[in-house]
């Protein structure tokens, strides 16, 4: 993996042909992603959405023993404040770059910030996260980091986010994993082998259910998710294999571990739903040598779940699933297990690695597929035409579905994964359908979108990019 | 601003402008910046303002040009032109406000020219320069309001006829309550509007559901501007020199009958209202306040409400509650931490006025926004009650004292109509203080280790049956 030598990893667009705008069906998208270079599309009207900075901030907040210095004007730390208060993220400082700093540079301010971080928290590691202003004014972050690393004898790691390099916010995870690999793990001569599988996650991965399943299946794992420790990351180099809960989020780390340290990446889709969890657990158990115990555990859990799910069926209910790709594919499969009909998938992005899943869906019912990171204007339009009985997504987007009159279930408050996730998700969907009074009430209140727009095709503002 | 801080709560100028504009009915903000700027405002400000949400046009629904590297290199003007042209066709609104973030400001996009193109197509649209590196969320409020007023002719409703502005002798504009940065902004504006109504004054609150569509059309008709924050002084000065509207300024909104009475007497005098009517209304509300304080008095003594307290938050939001808790409630102010960035003369004025009002008070007033330093100050202080933001909860937990979340950021409460300003806001504050003190009573123990919580609660204990 040569890009570890580079200052930055390549964007998902360049590395995997990631698309962030699309409107069609699964078969057509699979065809396109299988081409050498998928055709990039742009929007001629867009609405705000997460970027690489926001995702990097969230992942850095999960690294135990760390302090993050956000080198930016004051607003770029807003989401970190939310992360700290709502998810208990790690400590942080912000350099509050002003107008003159944006012109003359703010290297000195950054050095002082590193000193302050070290004095205040005595962390194991300090991250310096750059932001749009720094990407433009070109502060010499690297020399400040090197100088302070030598002084304090702890890793001082730059994460070069810009907020405008990629349209995929998940690139923020790549930036953090790249920085960890390049500055923290690369110098490691190689950890001692451990008889365990790396369990890898990213910023928003809930872990309770899947850890219960791994324990039940007798799989030894090295926990590199939830609250990630540097020692677990170092140990990951000696693991027998790696498996991710959401391989799209963790793809950079998975590929680097395999390329640089021979730790095999178990390509398995997210453990969501009955079949999804079974496949995932068997893959993990296969690498960990506990297949027999895993099979027994799986049968027991499936039997228990089958009985509970009888009362939560979605027979014949039309559903749209609007989530990041791995979660969307997993939940869509679970919707079908419950008897529901997936009429559309709305993804935050899709790239060549999603081709096989899309091909699989194309051979089933070939539902519509939209690629819409955020973009409530397109969602509202598409929902008005599709009129599904149930919308499944995250809260921030579910509000727009509810306003469009669609019964909505938001998955933010539940742990999606494993057999426990099955028991949490099914009642969530059933409740949304059982009483859809709120969405009926909201739809009577009118839309902030003009009728003229809602009567147009939902992909009206998606155009092919001119190179 | 400008120095490195831990746990910054004052966000940036762009965010302040976005939340100000989106709180005006019929206004559509258009962000010209990287895609994350709007999300940072939504997640990092709106959602921490008592879990504020997308509302009509906020959240993920804010139009944004989502600047990319190509625009950094070649300029983003043409992308903005395209966005503007399409926004007016997609987003329903009375007028559109283009707000520029750091990136296009550094690149040097010609945003006024793009906005002018929209104006030439008969759309009501303006541009306000709001790069995040030029200040905090408070400065964003100031920039947004002055920007709107300077370009008011471009967004005002017109029926083709220019009419002279007719002054309304009873109309006041209320300024300085910053939407979302003041977590109780809707309730506070309502509390002030209701309080003023009693003396026969009409109030333009300008933001939120209490502001009807008429308000923005009559902003220049007002006879007086009332400023409740140093961040609205520039707006007041602009209105005074350009529209001849005088202003009065208070360091924070009033809480309770005493402070609201002062405000109403001042406004009544400025508007030349009938003094007897003003005094009658104040007396009526004083009686009402007395009634409720008497109702609460037993709990006050039973649970030991007379505590030494600290209060942390924006100047506009902490000074009024601090005064009300001190007088008439008789609590003992120990430390007041003002977290917004204020000019030195405003800081001096706040300290001077406090000392004039409470010459014997040993309360310290500190101007600090760094969360870590504030936490250290609070831990070192001998206090028995803490009012602050969600950041300060930890200090209260460490000290084992009651905590009341009252300022931004506020993550653990849903806030819709609640407010502390005006006559009736004092009762809400009283209820919140009471809930916190009673809620904490179970963990309080006196010198002999006796639990102060009433023995009948049964919480956490085993139920004892007679004869067992």
PDB file of N, CA and C in Angstrom, chain A residues 388-450:
ATOM      1  N   UNK A 388     -43.599   4.937  -0.068  1.00  0.00           N
ATOM      2  CA  UNK A 388     -43.472   3.679   0.680  1.00  0.00           C
ATOM      3  C   UNK A 388     -44.280   3.749   1.969  1.00  0.00           C
ATOM      4  N   UNK A 389     -44.570   2.588   2.539  1.00  0.00           N
ATOM      5  CA  UNK A 389     -45.317   2.576   3.805  1.00  0.00           C
ATOM      6  C   UNK A 389     -44.388   2.897   4.975  1.00  0.00           C
ATOM      7  N   UNK A 390     -43.097   2.593   4.811  1.00  0.00           N
ATOM      8  CA  UNK A 390     -42.168   2.782   5.933  1.00  0.00           C
ATOM      9  C   UNK A 390     -40.823   3.294   5.430  1.00  0.00           C
ATOM     10  N   UNK A 391     -40.291   4.275   6.140  1.00  0.00           N
ATOM     11  CA  UNK A 391     -38.956   4.808   5.873  1.00  0.00           C
ATOM     12  C   UNK A 391     -38.052   4.386   7.029  1.00  0.00           C
ATOM     13  N   UNK A 392     -36.867   3.885   6.722  1.00  0.00           N
ATOM     14  CA  UNK A 392     -35.900   3.538   7.778  1.00  0.00           C
ATOM     15  C   UNK A 392     -34.605   4.304   7.514  1.00  0.00           C
ATOM     16  N   UNK A 393     -34.180   5.085   8.475  1.00  0.00           N
ATOM     17  CA  UNK A 393     -32.955   5.868   8.287  1.00  0.00           C
ATOM     18  C   UNK A 393     -32.457   6.400   9.607  1.00  0.00           C
ATOM     19  N   UNK A 394     -31.673   7.477   9.535  1.00  0.00           N
ATOM     20  CA  UNK A 394     -31.202   8.129  10.756  1.00  0.00           C
ATOM     21  C   UNK A 394     -32.131   9.289  11.086  1.00  0.00           C
ATOM     22  N   UNK A 395     -32.100   9.714  12.336  1.00  0.00           N
ATOM     23  CA  UNK A 395     -33.021  10.729  12.810  1.00  0.00           C
ATOM     24  C   UNK A 395     -32.986  12.012  12.012  1.00  0.00           C
ATOM     25  N   UNK A 396     -31.764  12.447  11.646  1.00  0.00           N
ATOM     26  CA  UNK A 396     -31.610  13.726  10.954  1.00  0.00           C
ATOM     27  C   UNK A 396     -32.318  13.726   9.591  1.00  0.00           C
ATOM     28  N   UNK A 397     -32.465  12.559   8.999  1.00  0.00           N
ATOM     29  CA  UNK A 397     -33.166  12.465   7.717  1.00  0.00           C
ATOM     30  C   UNK A 397     -34.596  11.978   7.907  1.00  0.00           C
ATOM     31  N   UNK A 398     -34.827  11.208   8.982  1.00  0.00           N
ATOM     32  CA  UNK A 398     -36.182  10.695   9.238  1.00  0.00           C
ATOM     33  C   UNK A 398     -37.174  11.845   9.411  1.00  0.00           C
ATOM     34  N   UNK A 399     -36.696  12.980   9.935  1.00  0.00           N
ATOM     35  CA  UNK A 399     -37.612  14.119  10.123  1.00  0.00           C
ATOM     36  C   UNK A 399     -38.198  14.562   8.781  1.00  0.00           C
ATOM     37  N   UNK A 400     -37.402  14.470   7.719  1.00  0.00           N
ATOM     38  CA  UNK A 400     -37.890  14.906   6.400  1.00  0.00           C
ATOM     39  C   UNK A 400     -38.873  13.886   5.823  1.00  0.00           C
ATOM     40  N   UNK A 401     -38.621  12.597   6.106  1.00  0.00           N
ATOM     41  CA  UNK A 401     -39.562  11.574   5.648  1.00  0.00           C
ATOM     42  C   UNK A 401     -40.894  11.739   6.355  1.00  0.00           C
ATOM     43  N   UNK A 402     -40.833  11.966   7.666  1.00  0.00           N
ATOM     44  CA  UNK A 402     -42.073  12.141   8.430  1.00  0.00           C
ATOM     45  C   UNK A 402     -42.851  13.350   7.914  1.00  0.00           C
ATOM     46  N   UNK A 403     -42.122  14.423   7.586  1.00  0.00           N
ATOM     47  CA  UNK A 403     -42.796  15.614   7.054  1.00  0.00           C
ATOM     48  C   UNK A 403     -43.421  15.341   5.690  1.00  0.00           C
ATOM     49  N   UNK A 404     -42.859  14.358   4.983  1.00  0.00           N
ATOM     50  CA  UNK A 404     -43.442  13.977   3.693  1.00  0.00           C
ATOM     51  C   UNK A 404     -44.607  13.004   3.871  1.00  0.00           C
ATOM     52  N   UNK A 405     -44.960  12.722   5.123  1.00  0.00           N
ATOM     53  CA  UNK A 405     -46.129  11.877   5.398  1.00  0.00           C
ATOM     54  C   UNK A 405     -45.838  10.397   5.463  1.00  0.00           C
ATOM     55  N   UNK A 406     -44.563  10.021   5.507  1.00  0.00           N
ATOM     56  CA  UNK A 406     -44.201   8.594   5.536  1.00  0.00           C
ATOM     57  C   UNK A 406     -43.899   8.178   6.980  1.00  0.00           C
ATOM     58  N   UNK A 407     -44.452   7.057   7.414  1.00  0.00           N
ATOM     59  CA  UNK A 407     -44.123   6.533   8.743  1.00  0.00           C
ATOM     60  C   UNK A 407     -42.615   6.284   8.791  1.00  0.00           C
ATOM     61  N   UNK A 408     -41.964   6.807   9.829  1.00  0.00           N
ATOM     62  CA  UNK A 408     -40.494   6.762   9.828  1.00  0.00           C
ATOM     63  C   UNK A 408     -39.959   6.076  11.077  1.00  0.00           C
ATOM     64  N   UNK A 409     -38.917   5.270  10.880  1.00  0.00           N
ATOM     65  CA  UNK A 409     -38.195   4.654  12.003  1.00  0.00           C
ATOM     66  C   UNK A 409     -36.747   5.107  11.926  1.00  0.00           C
ATOM     67  N   UNK A 410     -36.235   5.684  13.017  1.00  0.00           N
ATOM     68  CA  UNK A 410     -34.838   6.138  13.046  1.00  0.00           C
ATOM     69  C   UNK A 410     -34.018   5.170  13.881  1.00  0.00           C
ATOM     70  N   UNK A 411     -32.885   4.747  13.330  1.00  0.00           N
ATOM     71  CA  UNK A 411     -32.109   3.681  13.974  1.00  0.00           C
ATOM     72  C   UNK A 411     -31.065   4.207  14.962  1.00  0.00           C
ATOM     73  N   UNK A 412     -30.989   5.520  15.127  1.00  0.00           N
ATOM     74  CA  UNK A 412     -29.943   6.109  15.983  1.00  0.00           C
ATOM     75  C   UNK A 412     -29.917   5.535  17.398  1.00  0.00           C
ATOM     76  N   UNK A 413     -31.108   5.251  17.928  1.00  0.00           N
ATOM     77  CA  UNK A 413     -31.173   4.906  19.339  1.00  0.00           C
ATOM     78  C   UNK A 413     -30.997   3.415  19.611  1.00  0.00           C
ATOM     79  N   UNK A 414     -30.783   2.615  18.579  1.00  0.00           N
ATOM     80  CA  UNK A 414     -30.656   1.171  18.823  1.00  0.00           C
ATOM     81  C   UNK A 414     -29.281   0.661  18.364  1.00  0.00           C
ATOM     82  N   UNK A 415     -28.885  -0.471  18.914  1.00  0.00           N
ATOM     83  CA  UNK A 415     -27.669  -1.163  18.486  1.00  0.00           C
ATOM     84  C   UNK A 415     -28.110  -2.148  17.396  1.00  0.00           C
ATOM     85  N   UNK A 416     -27.702  -1.863  16.163  1.00  0.00           N
ATOM     86  CA  UNK A 416     -28.213  -2.597  15.000  1.00  0.00           C
ATOM     87  C   UNK A 416     -27.704  -4.021  14.887  1.00  0.00           C
ATOM     88  N   UNK A 417     -26.558  -4.264  15.527  1.00  0.00           N
ATOM     89  CA  UNK A 417     -25.768  -5.431  15.126  1.00  0.00           C
ATOM     90  C   UNK A 417     -26.074  -6.691  15.950  1.00  0.00           C
ATOM     91  N   UNK A 418     -25.815  -7.814  15.316  1.00  0.00           N
ATOM     92  CA  UNK A 418     -25.907  -9.101  16.002  1.00  0.00           C
ATOM     93  C   UNK A 418     -27.341  -9.524  16.275  1.00  0.00           C
ATOM     94  N   UNK A 419     -27.457 -10.610  17.026  1.00  0.00           N
ATOM     95  CA  UNK A 419     -28.802 -11.126  17.330  1.00  0.00           C
ATOM     96  C   UNK A 419     -29.554 -10.174  18.245  1.00  0.00           C
ATOM     97  N   UNK A 420     -28.821  -9.458  19.082  1.00  0.00           N
ATOM     98  CA  UNK A 420     -29.472  -8.438  19.906  1.00  0.00           C
ATOM     99  C   UNK A 420     -30.080  -7.349  19.041  1.00  0.00           C
ATOM    100  N   UNK A 421     -29.377  -6.995  17.947  1.00  0.00           N
ATOM    101  CA  UNK A 421     -29.881  -5.971  17.030  1.00  0.00           C
ATOM    102  C   UNK A 421     -31.197  -6.383  16.394  1.00  0.00           C
ATOM    103  N   UNK A 422     -31.302  -7.667  16.066  1.00  0.00           N
ATOM    104  CA  UNK A 422     -32.551  -8.195  15.499  1.00  0.00           C
ATOM    105  C   UNK A 422     -33.716  -7.904  16.449  1.00  0.00           C
ATOM    106  N   UNK A 423     -33.459  -8.131  17.717  1.00  0.00           N
ATOM    107  CA  UNK A 423     -34.506  -7.955  18.743  1.00  0.00           C
ATOM    108  C   UNK A 423     -34.824  -6.483  18.993  1.00  0.00           C
ATOM    109  N   UNK A 424     -33.881  -5.596  18.605  1.00  0.00           N
ATOM    110  CA  UNK A 424     -34.140  -4.165  18.797  1.00  0.00           C
ATOM    111  C   UNK A 424     -34.774  -3.540  17.554  1.00  0.00           C
ATOM    112  N   UNK A 425     -34.328  -4.002  16.389  1.00  0.00           N
ATOM    113  CA  UNK A 425     -34.801  -3.367  15.157  1.00  0.00           C
ATOM    114  C   UNK A 425     -36.258  -3.707  14.836  1.00  0.00           C
ATOM    115  N   UNK A 426     -36.602  -4.980  14.970  1.00  0.00           N
ATOM    116  CA  UNK A 426     -37.949  -5.397  14.550  1.00  0.00           C
ATOM    117  C   UNK A 426     -39.048  -4.630  15.292  1.00  0.00           C
ATOM    118  N   UNK A 427     -38.966  -4.494  16.621  1.00  0.00           N
ATOM    119  CA  UNK A 427     -40.012  -3.707  17.296  1.00  0.00           C
ATOM    120  C   UNK A 427     -39.999  -2.230  16.903  1.00  0.00           C
ATOM    121  N   UNK A 428     -38.803  -1.722  16.565  1.00  0.00           N
ATOM    122  CA  UNK A 428     -38.712  -0.313  16.135  1.00  0.00           C
ATOM    123  C   UNK A 428     -39.542  -0.098  14.867  1.00  0.00           C
ATOM    124  N   UNK A 429     -39.406  -1.016  13.916  1.00  0.00           N
ATOM    125  CA  UNK A 429     -40.168  -0.899  12.664  1.00  0.00           C
ATOM    126  C   UNK A 429     -41.662  -1.075  12.940  1.00  0.00           C
ATOM    127  N   UNK A 430     -41.966  -2.065  13.758  1.00  0.00           N
ATOM    128  CA  UNK A 430     -43.378  -2.372  14.023  1.00  0.00           C
ATOM    129  C   UNK A 430     -44.081  -1.186  14.694  1.00  0.00           C
ATOM    130  N   UNK A 431     -43.375  -0.536  15.611  1.00  0.00           N
ATOM    131  CA  UNK A 431     -43.982   0.604  16.316  1.00  0.00           C
ATOM    132  C   UNK A 431     -44.264   1.760  15.362  1.00  0.00           C
ATOM    133  N   UNK A 432     -43.322   1.987  14.442  1.00  0.00           N
ATOM    134  CA  UNK A 432     -43.505   3.097  13.491  1.00  0.00           C
ATOM    135  C   UNK A 432     -44.752   2.881  12.646  1.00  0.00           C
ATOM    136  N   UNK A 433     -45.004   1.618  12.319  1.00  0.00           N
ATOM    137  CA  UNK A 433     -46.185   1.334  11.493  1.00  0.00           C
ATOM    138  C   UNK A 433     -47.468   1.285  12.312  1.00  0.00           C
ATOM    139  N   UNK A 434     -47.329   0.878  13.548  1.00  0.00           N
ATOM    140  CA  UNK A 434     -48.513   0.704  14.393  1.00  0.00           C
ATOM    141  C   UNK A 434     -49.217   2.038  14.648  1.00  0.00           C
ATOM    142  N   UNK A 435     -48.443   3.093  14.811  1.00  0.00           N
ATOM    143  CA  UNK A 435     -49.066   4.405  15.008  1.00  0.00           C
ATOM    144  C   UNK A 435     -48.299   5.457  14.214  1.00  0.00           C
ATOM    145  N   UNK A 436     -48.815   5.785  13.051  1.00  0.00           N
ATOM    146  CA  UNK A 436     -48.129   6.747  12.179  1.00  0.00           C
ATOM    147  C   UNK A 436     -48.799   8.122  12.250  1.00  0.00           C
ATOM    148  N   UNK A 437     -49.424   8.400  13.406  1.00  0.00           N
ATOM    149  CA  UNK A 437     -50.164   9.662  13.553  1.00  0.00           C
ATOM    150  C   UNK A 437     -49.267  10.877  13.332  1.00  0.00           C
ATOM    151  N   UNK A 438     -48.012  10.787  13.806  1.00  0.00           N
ATOM    152  CA  UNK A 438     -47.141  11.965  13.725  1.00  0.00           C
ATOM    153  C   UNK A 438     -46.855  12.343  12.275  1.00  0.00           C
ATOM    154  N   UNK A 439     -46.553  11.364  11.452  1.00  0.00           N
ATOM    155  CA  UNK A 439     -46.249  11.703  10.051  1.00  0.00           C
ATOM    156  C   UNK A 439     -47.501  12.223   9.333  1.00  0.00           C
ATOM    157  N   UNK A 440     -48.674  11.680   9.687  1.00  0.00           N
ATOM    158  CA  UNK A 440     -49.922  12.219   9.093  1.00  0.00           C
ATOM    159  C   UNK A 440     -50.104  13.674   9.502  1.00  0.00           C
ATOM    160  N   UNK A 441     -49.868  13.932  10.779  1.00  0.00           N
ATOM    161  CA  UNK A 441     -50.018  15.286  11.308  1.00  0.00           C
ATOM    162  C   UNK A 441     -49.040  16.239  10.604  1.00  0.00           C
ATOM    163  N   UNK A 442     -47.781  15.798  10.477  1.00  0.00           N
ATOM    164  CA  UNK A 442     -46.757  16.668   9.893  1.00  0.00           C
ATOM    165  C   UNK A 442     -47.008  16.955   8.417  1.00  0.00           C
ATOM    166  N   UNK A 443     -47.503  15.951   7.706  1.00  0.00           N
ATOM    167  CA  UNK A 443     -47.678  16.143   6.256  1.00  0.00           C
ATOM    168  C   UNK A 443     -48.732  17.205   5.955  1.00  0.00           C
ATOM    169  N   UNK A 444     -49.600  17.455   6.911  1.00  0.00           N
ATOM    170  CA  UNK A 444     -50.632  18.481   6.696  1.00  0.00           C
ATOM    171  C   UNK A 444     -50.058  19.891   6.841  1.00  0.00           C
ATOM    172  N   UNK A 445     -48.816  19.994   7.339  1.00  0.00           N
ATOM    173  CA  UNK A 445     -48.239  21.308   7.621  1.00  0.00           C
ATOM    174  C   UNK A 445     -47.525  21.955   6.455  1.00  0.00           C
ATOM    175  N   UNK A 446     -47.520  21.322   5.306  1.00  0.00           N
ATOM    176  CA  UNK A 446     -46.856  21.924   4.147  1.00  0.00           C
ATOM    177  C   UNK A 446     -45.367  21.664   4.151  1.00  0.00           C
ATOM    178  N   UNK A 447     -44.752  21.960   3.011  1.00  0.00           N
ATOM    179  CA  UNK A 447     -43.334  21.669   2.826  1.00  0.00           C
ATOM    180  C   UNK A 447     -42.550  22.959   2.653  1.00  0.00           C
ATOM    181  N   UNK A 448     -41.273  22.901   2.997  1.00  0.00           N
ATOM    182  CA  UNK A 448     -40.427  24.063   2.725  1.00  0.00           C
ATOM    183  C   UNK A 448     -39.930  24.026   1.274  1.00  0.00           C
ATOM    184  N   UNK A 449     -40.319  22.990   0.540  1.00  0.00           N
ATOM    185  CA  UNK A 449     -39.941  22.891  -0.872  1.00  0.00           C
ATOM    186  C   UNK A 449     -41.104  23.303  -1.762  1.00  0.00           C
ATOM    187  N   UNK A 450     -40.788  23.995  -2.818  1.00  0.00           N
ATOM    188  CA  UNK A 450     -41.821  24.501  -3.725  1.00  0.00           C
ATOM    189  C   UNK A 450     -42.491  23.344  -4.484  1.00  0.00           C
TER     190      UNK A 450
END
